[in-house]
CSV table of C-alpha atoms in Angstrom, one decimal:
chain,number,residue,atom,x,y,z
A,1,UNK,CA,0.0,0.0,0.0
A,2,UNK,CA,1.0,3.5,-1.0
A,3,UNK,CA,2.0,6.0,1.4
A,4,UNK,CA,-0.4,8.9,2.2
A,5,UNK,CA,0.3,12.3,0.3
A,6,UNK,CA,1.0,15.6,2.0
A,7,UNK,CA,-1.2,17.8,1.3
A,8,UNK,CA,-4.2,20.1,1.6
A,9,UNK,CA,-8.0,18.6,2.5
A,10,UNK,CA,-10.6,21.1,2.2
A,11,UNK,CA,-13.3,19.6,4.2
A,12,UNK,CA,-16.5,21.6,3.1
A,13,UNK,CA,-17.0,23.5,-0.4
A,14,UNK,CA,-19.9,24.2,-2.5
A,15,UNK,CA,-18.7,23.0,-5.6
A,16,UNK,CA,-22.1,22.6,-7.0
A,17,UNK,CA,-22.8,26.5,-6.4
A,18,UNK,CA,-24.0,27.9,-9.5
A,19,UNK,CA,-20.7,30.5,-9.1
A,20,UNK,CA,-18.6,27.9,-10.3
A,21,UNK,CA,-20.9,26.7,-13.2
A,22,UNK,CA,-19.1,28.4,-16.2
A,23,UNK,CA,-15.2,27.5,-14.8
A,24,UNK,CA,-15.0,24.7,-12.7
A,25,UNK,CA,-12.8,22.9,-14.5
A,26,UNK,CA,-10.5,26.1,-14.1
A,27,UNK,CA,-11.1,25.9,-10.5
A,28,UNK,CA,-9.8,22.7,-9.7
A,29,UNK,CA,-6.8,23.0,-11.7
A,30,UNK,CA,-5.9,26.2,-9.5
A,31,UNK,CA,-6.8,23.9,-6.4
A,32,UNK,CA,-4.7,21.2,-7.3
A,33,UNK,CA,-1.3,23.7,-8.2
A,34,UNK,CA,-2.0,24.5,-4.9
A,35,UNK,CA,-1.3,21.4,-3.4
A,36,UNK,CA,-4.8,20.6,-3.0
A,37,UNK,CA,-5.6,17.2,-2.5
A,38,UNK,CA,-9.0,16.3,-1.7
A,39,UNK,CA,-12.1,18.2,-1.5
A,40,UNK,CA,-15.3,17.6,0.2
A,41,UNK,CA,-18.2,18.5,-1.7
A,42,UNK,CA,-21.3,20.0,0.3
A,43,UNK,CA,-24.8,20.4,-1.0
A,44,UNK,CA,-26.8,23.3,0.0
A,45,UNK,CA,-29.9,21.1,-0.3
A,46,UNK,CA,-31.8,18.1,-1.8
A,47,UNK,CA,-32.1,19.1,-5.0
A,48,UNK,CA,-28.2,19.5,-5.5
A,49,UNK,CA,-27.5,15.3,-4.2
A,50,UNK,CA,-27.4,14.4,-8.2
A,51,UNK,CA,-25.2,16.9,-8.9
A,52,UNK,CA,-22.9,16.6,-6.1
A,53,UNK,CA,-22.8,13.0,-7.2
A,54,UNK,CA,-21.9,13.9,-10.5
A,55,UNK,CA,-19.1,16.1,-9.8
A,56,UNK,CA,-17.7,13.3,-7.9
A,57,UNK,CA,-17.6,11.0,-10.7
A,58,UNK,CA,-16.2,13.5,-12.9
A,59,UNK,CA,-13.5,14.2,-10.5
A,60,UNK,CA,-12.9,11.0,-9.3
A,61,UNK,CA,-10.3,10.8,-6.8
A,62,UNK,CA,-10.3,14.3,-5.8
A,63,UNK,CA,-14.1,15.0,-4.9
A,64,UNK,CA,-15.6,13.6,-2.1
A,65,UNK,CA,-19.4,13.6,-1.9
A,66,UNK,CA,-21.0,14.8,1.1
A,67,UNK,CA,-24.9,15.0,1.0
A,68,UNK,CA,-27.6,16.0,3.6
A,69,UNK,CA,-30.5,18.2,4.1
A,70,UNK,CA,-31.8,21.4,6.4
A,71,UNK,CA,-33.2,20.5,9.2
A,72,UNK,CA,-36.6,21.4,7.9
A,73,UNK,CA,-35.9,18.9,5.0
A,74,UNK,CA,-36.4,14.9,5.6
A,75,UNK,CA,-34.1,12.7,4.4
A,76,UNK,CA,-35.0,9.4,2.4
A,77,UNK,CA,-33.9,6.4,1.7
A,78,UNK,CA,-32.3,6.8,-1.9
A,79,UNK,CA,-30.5,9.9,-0.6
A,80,UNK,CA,-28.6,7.3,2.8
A,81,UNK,CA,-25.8,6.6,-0.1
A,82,UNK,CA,-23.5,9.6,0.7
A,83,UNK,CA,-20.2,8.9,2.3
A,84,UNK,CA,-20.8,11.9,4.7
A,85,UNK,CA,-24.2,14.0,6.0
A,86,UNK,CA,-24.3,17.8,6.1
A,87,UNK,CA,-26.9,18.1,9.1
A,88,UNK,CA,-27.3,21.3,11.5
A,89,UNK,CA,-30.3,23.3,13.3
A,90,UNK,CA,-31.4,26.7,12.5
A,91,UNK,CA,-33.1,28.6,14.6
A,92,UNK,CA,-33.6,32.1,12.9
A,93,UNK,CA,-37.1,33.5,12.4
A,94,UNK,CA,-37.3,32.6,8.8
A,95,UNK,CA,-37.2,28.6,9.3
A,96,UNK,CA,-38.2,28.6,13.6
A,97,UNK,CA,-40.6,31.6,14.7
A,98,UNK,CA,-41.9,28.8,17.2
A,99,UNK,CA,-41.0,26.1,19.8
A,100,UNK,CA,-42.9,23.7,17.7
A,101,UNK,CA,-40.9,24.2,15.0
A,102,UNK,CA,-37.4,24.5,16.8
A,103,UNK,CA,-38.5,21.0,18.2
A,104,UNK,CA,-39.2,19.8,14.7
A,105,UNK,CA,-36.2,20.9,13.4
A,106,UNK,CA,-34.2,19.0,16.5
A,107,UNK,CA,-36.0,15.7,15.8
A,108,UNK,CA,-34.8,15.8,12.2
A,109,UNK,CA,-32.1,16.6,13.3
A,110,UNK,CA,-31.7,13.6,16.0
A,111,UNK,CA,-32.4,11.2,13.0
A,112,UNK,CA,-29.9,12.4,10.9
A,113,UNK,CA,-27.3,11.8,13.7
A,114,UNK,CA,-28.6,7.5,14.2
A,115,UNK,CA,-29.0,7.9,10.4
A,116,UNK,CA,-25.0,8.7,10.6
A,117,UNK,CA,-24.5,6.5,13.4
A,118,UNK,CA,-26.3,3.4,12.0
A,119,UNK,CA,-24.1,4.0,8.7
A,120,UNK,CA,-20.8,5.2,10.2
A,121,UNK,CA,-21.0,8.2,8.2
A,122,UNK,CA,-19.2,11.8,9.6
A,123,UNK,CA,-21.5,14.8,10.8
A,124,UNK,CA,-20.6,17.7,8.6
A,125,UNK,CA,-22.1,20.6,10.8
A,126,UNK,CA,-23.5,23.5,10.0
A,127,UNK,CA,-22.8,24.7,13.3
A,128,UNK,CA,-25.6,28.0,13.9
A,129,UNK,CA,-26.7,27.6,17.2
A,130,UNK,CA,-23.4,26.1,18.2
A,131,UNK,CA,-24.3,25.6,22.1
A,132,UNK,CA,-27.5,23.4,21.4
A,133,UNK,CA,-25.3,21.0,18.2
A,134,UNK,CA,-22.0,20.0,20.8
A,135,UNK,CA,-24.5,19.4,23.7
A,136,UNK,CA,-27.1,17.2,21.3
A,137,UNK,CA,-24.4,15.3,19.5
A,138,UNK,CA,-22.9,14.3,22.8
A,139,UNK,CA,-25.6,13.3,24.0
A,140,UNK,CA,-26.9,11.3,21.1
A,141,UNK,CA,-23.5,9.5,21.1
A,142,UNK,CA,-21.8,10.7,18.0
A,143,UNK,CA,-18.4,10.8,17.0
A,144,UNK,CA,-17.2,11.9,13.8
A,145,UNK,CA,-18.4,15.0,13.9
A,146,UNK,CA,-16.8,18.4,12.2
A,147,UNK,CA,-18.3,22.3,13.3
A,148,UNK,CA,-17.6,23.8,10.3
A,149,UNK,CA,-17.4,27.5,10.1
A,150,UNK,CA,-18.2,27.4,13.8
A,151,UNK,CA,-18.8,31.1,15.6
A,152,UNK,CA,-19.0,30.7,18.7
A,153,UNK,CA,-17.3,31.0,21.7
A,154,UNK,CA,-14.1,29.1,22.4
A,155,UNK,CA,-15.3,28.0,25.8
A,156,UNK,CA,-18.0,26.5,24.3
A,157,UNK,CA,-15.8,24.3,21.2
A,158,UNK,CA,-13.6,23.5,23.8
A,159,UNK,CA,-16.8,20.8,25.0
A,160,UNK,CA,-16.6,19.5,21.4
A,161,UNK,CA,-12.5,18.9,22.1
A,162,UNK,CA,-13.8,17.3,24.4
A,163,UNK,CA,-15.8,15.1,22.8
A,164,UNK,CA,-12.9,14.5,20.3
A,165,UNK,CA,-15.1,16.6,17.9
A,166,UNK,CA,-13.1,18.8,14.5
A,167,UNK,CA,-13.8,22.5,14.0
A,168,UNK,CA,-12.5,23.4,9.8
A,169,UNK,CA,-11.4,26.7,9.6
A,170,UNK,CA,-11.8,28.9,6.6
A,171,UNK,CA,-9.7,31.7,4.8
A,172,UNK,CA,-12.0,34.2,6.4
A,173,UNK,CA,-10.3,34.0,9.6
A,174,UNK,CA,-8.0,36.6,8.5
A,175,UNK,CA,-10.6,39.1,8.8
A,176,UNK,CA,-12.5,37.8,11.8
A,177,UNK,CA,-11.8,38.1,15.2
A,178,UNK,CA,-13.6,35.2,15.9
A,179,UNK,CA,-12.2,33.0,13.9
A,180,UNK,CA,-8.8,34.6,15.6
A,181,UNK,CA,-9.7,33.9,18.9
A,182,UNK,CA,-11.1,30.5,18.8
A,183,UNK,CA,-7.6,29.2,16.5
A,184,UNK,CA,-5.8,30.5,19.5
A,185,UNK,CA,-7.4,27.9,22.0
A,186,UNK,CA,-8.1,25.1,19.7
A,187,UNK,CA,-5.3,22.4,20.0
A,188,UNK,CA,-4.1,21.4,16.3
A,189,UNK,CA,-5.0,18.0,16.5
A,190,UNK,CA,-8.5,19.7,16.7
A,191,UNK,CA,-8.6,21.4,13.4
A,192,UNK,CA,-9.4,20.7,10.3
A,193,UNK,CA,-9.2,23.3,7.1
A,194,UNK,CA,-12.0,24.3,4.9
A,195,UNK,CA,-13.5,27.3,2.4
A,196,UNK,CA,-16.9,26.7,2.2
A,197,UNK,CA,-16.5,27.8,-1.3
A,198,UNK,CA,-17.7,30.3,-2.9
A,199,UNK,CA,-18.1,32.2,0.7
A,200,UNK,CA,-16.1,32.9,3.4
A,201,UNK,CA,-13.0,34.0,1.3
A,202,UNK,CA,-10.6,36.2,2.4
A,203,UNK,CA,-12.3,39.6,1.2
A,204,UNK,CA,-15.8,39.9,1.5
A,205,UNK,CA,-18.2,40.1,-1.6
A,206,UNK,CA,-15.5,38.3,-3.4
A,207,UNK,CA,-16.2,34.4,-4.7
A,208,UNK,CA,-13.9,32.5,-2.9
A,209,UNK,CA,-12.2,29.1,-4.1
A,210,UNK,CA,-10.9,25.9,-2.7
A,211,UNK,CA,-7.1,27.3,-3.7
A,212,UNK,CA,-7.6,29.9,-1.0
A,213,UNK,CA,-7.3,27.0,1.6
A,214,UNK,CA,-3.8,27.9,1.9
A,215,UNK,CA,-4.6,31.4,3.5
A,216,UNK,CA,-6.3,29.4,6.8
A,217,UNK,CA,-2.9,27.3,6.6
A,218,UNK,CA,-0.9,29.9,6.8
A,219,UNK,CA,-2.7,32.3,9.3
A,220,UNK,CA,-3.1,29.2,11.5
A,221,UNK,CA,0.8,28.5,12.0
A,222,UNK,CA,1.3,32.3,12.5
A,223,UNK,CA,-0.9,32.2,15.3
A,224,UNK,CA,0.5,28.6,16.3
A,225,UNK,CA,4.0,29.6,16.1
A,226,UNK,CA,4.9,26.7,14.2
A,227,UNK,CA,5.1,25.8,10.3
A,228,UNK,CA,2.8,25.6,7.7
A,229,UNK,CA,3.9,22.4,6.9
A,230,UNK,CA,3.1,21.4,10.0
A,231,UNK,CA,-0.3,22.5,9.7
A,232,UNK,CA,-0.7,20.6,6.6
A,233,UNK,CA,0.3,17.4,7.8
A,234,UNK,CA,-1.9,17.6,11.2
A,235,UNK,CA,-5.1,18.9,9.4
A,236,UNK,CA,-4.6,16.4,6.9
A,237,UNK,CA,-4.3,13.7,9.4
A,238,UNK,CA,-7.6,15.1,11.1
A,239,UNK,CA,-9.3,15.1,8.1
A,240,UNK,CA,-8.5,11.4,7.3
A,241,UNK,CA,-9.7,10.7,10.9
A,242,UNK,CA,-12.7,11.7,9.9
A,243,UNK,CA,-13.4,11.1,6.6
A,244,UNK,CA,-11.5,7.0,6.2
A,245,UNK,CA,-12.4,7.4,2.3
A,246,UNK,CA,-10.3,10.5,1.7
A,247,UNK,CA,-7.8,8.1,2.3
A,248,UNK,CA,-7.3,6.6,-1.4
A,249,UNK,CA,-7.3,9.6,-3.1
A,250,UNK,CA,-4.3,10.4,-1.3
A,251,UNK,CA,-2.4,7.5,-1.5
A,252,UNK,CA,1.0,8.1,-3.6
């Protein structure tokens, strides 16, 4: 068996955003000259799963499906195939004006996790109303879980560490103070890296792209102390920890 490459995993991109319909083969290519590896692919909803799929054929090797729904979305049978499951709650006025529905939205979202569970598959998180995902997923006994994009406080990830939970950390944190603060207490072995492509870039209003991944490298081993190659190699490592089929597409 080969040995595992070095090299950038960005664990949650939109790749089926309609941003990168006219140039996505453009994209990648940037992605992999920057020692890109593997992406995770994220839909936005159900009626993206086929075309996640697709892209993932296409770019066998370096596209990872990951497929799941809103939490005021079901989830069926035909769509239990994906090798990950992008869950999360949301509890602003447009999707939960009411206790009933923030209760609906929580038994979703407790299915999704067994759902997970039952097919050791990864949680991809969404992780809005941050407080209410660590202490439900601990609770519900899961354990591959990644917070991505995660805002809130660090006191608060630091129960996920806890639970041996990942946090992916975007280019964004170059202009968030957030972000800043919560790579400052988060242990390496802790972190995973992410763009969540085409937002949370490094400007604002600007479409970001998976080759910007290098930015939360690099901002992460300033604020580490330590290199990026480092950085690399641990996040990597997480990444594989949590997603097992990342692992042939990085074998050398």
């Amino acid at each position: 068996m080969g040995t595992v490459g070095v090299g950038l995993v960005d664990c949650h991109c939109h790749l089926s955003d309609p941003d990168f319909d006219h140039d996505l083969d453009d994209v990648l290519e940037k992605a992999k000259k920057a020692n890109v590896v593997a992406l995770v692919a994220v839909a936005e909803h159900s009626g993206e799963f086929e075309k996640i799929i697709q892209l993932s054929e296409r770019y066998s090797g370096f596209v990872l499906p990951c497929l799941g729904v809103h939490p005021v979305q079901g989830l069926s049978l035909e769509d239990q195939r994906s090798v990950t499951l992008k869950v999360g709650l949301d509890f602003s006025p447009r999707f939960a004006g009411s206790d009933e529905q923030k209760e609906e939205q929580r038994q979703v979202l407790i299915r999704q996790v067994q759902l997970a569970k039952r097919l050791n598959l990864p949680l991809n998180v969404h992780s809005r109303c941050w407080r209410l995902h660590i202490n439900l997923y601990v609770s519900k006994g899961a354990d591959k879980v990644l917070l991505h994009a995660f805002d809130g406080r660090p006191s608060v990830a630091m129960e996920g560490v806890k639970a041996g939970y990942f946090f992916s950390i975007p280019p964004s944190i170059i202009r968030s103070n957030q972000k800043q603060k919560l790579v400052k207490q988060l242990p390496l072995t802790s972190i995973c890296l992410e763009t969540d492509s085409p937002a949370l870039g490094p400007e604002k209003q600007v479409r970001n792209e998976p080759q910007n991944i290098s930015i939360s490298a690099e901002y992460i081993a300033q604020v580490k102390g330590i290199s990026v190659e480092e950085v690399i190699e641990v996040t990597t490592q997480n990444a594989l920890k949590l997603f097992p089929k990342l692992r042939h597409m990085l074998q050398k």
